[in-house]
Amino acid sequence: MSEKTIPHVWDEEDFEAIREAHCVHRKGITISQAVEQYSTWSRKYEKDLCPGRYKGPMIAGKVVADYFEDDREKKKIIDIAAGTGFVAEHLKTHGFVHIDALEPSSKMLLRAKEKGLYEDYYTEYLCEVQLPIPNDTYDCAVSSGGMGEGHIPCSGIPEMIRIVKPGGIICIIMREVFLRDVDEYKDRLEPLMDSLEKEGKWRQVSRVIIPNYFIVMSGIVFLYRVI
Ligand SMILES: C[S@@+](CC[C@H](N)C(=O)[O-])C[C@H]1O[C@@H](n2cnc3c(N)ncnc32)[C@H](O)[C@@H]1O
C-alpha cells in the first residue's frame, strides 16, 4: 500500500507538534517573537518534528543530491534557517561535507553545534539586510521550514541569490498553504520569484507539491538555478 493510501492516525504527540508549530506561525507574530518562540521550543523541537511528522529536511537532502550527482564533497552549501541541523544531517548522508548554517535563534543553533554539523555558523536573520557573506560564495542555498508568518520575508530572496554563485542552485521548501495564508507571501512571493526570473537573476528548475510534508499538510519545493 502506498503512503498516500494509508490514513494518518492522529495521536496526542501529533497534536502537541501542531500546537507548537502553530505557536511559532501564529497570525501577526513578529520575526523576533517567532525566533524567541523557537528558542523556547528548541529543547523539544527535534522530538516534535521527528522524520515521521516533518519531511522537509529529508526532501531537501534528496533534491540537492539529485541535482548534484557528482563531486558532492566539493560543493559549498548554506543551510538557511538551519534550526537544529536536520537538513545538514540529510545532506551529509548524501556525501556533502562543506555546509554552513544561518539561523537567528542561538538556542536552535546550539543544538546543531553540539552535533558538529556545520563549518561556519551565522547567527543572523535572512532579510533585506546584507549578510556578512561575500557575493557568489555558495554552490547551493537550501532552506526547509524557514518560510512562514514572521519568518523569512520576501526581501530575503534577493539576498539568497546574491550569496550563491552563477550556476548554483537555491532550494526553498515550505508549507504550500503559506503561499495563500501569509500576507507577506500572498500575491507577492511567487510574483517576486517570477520577476527575478524575468530580470535574469535566476531560472526555475522545478516547482513541486509534496503531500504529507508536515503530518497531513502539503509542502511546496521550489528549485532555482542562479544565473
Ligand atoms: C521550522 S524551523 C526549520 C529548521 C530546520 N531547517 C528544519 O528543517 O528542521 C524554522 C527556522 O527558521 C528560523 N527563522 C525564522 N525567521 C528567520 C529568518 N528571517 N531568517 C533565517 N531564519 C529564520 C527559525 O529560527 C527556525 O529555526
Coordinates of N, CA, C and O in Angstrom, one line a residue, residues 13-26 29 37-38 40-45 48-49 175 214:
E13 N 0.8 13.1 20.5 CA 2.1 13.8 20.1 C 2.0 14.6 18.8 O 2.6 15.6 18.7
D14 N 1.1 14.1 17.9 CA 0.9 14.9 16.7 C 0.3 16.2 17.0 O 0.7 17.3 16.5
F15 N -0.8 16.2 17.9 CA -1.5 17.4 18.3 C -0.5 18.4 19.0 O -0.5 19.6 18.8
E16 N 0.4 17.8 19.8 CA 1.4 18.6 20.5 C 2.3 19.3 19.5 O 2.6 20.5 19.7
A17 N 2.7 18.6 18.5 CA 3.6 19.2 17.5 C 2.9 20.3 16.7 O 3.5 21.3 16.4
I18 N 1.6 20.0 16.4 CA 0.8 21.0 15.7 C 0.7 22.3 16.6 O 0.8 23.4 16.1
R19 N 0.4 22.1 17.9 CA 0.2 23.2 18.8 C 1.5 24.1 18.8 O 1.5 25.3 18.7
E20 N 2.7 23.4 18.9 CA 4.0 24.1 18.9 C 4.2 24.9 17.6 O 4.6 26.0 17.6
A21 N 3.9 24.2 16.5 CA 4.1 24.8 15.2 C 3.2 26.0 15.0 O 3.6 27.0 14.4
H22 N 2.0 25.8 15.5 CA 1.0 26.9 15.4 C 1.5 28.1 16.1 O 1.4 29.3 15.7
C23 N 2.1 27.9 17.3 CA 2.6 29.0 18.1 C 3.6 29.8 17.4 O 3.6 31.1 17.5
V24 N 4.6 29.2 16.7 CA 5.6 29.9 16.0 C 5.1 30.5 14.7 O 5.9 31.4 14.1
H25 N 4.0 30.1 14.2 CA 3.4 30.7 13.0 C 2.1 31.5 13.2 O 1.4 31.7 12.2
R26 N 1.8 31.8 14.4 CA 0.5 32.4 14.7 C 0.4 33.8 13.9 O 1.4 34.5 13.8
I29 N 2.5 37.3 14.3 CA 3.8 37.1 15.1 C 4.9 37.9 14.4 O 5.0 37.9 13.1
Q37 N 10.3 32.3 20.2 CA 9.5 31.1 20.4 C 10.2 29.8 20.0 O 10.1 28.8 20.7
Y38 N 11.0 29.9 19.0 CA 11.9 28.8 18.6 C 12.9 28.4 19.7 O 13.2 27.3 19.9
T40 N 12.5 28.8 22.8 CA 11.8 28.1 23.9 C 11.5 26.7 23.4 O 11.6 25.8 24.2
W41 N 11.2 26.5 22.2 CA 10.8 25.2 21.6 C 12.1 24.3 21.4 O 12.0 23.1 21.3
S42 N 13.3 24.9 21.4 CA 14.5 24.2 20.9 C 14.7 22.9 21.7 O 15.2 21.9 21.1
R43 N 14.3 22.8 23.0 CA 14.6 21.6 23.7 C 13.8 20.4 23.2 O 14.2 19.2 23.2
K44 N 12.6 20.7 22.7 CA 11.6 19.7 22.3 C 11.4 19.6 20.8 O 10.7 18.7 20.3
Y45 N 12.0 20.6 20.0 CA 11.8 20.7 18.6 C 12.0 19.4 17.8 O 11.2 18.9 17.0
D48 N 9.3 16.8 18.5 CA 8.0 17.2 17.9 C 8.1 17.0 16.4 O 7.1 16.6 15.7
L49 N 9.2 17.5 15.8 CA 9.3 17.5 14.3 C 10.2 16.3 13.8 O 11.0 16.5 13.0
R175 N 5.5 25.1 3.7 CA 4.1 24.7 3.6 C 3.4 25.4 2.5 O 3.5 26.6 2.3
F214 N 4.1 18.1 6.3 CA 4.1 18.2 7.7 C 2.8 17.5 8.2 O 1.7 18.0 8.0

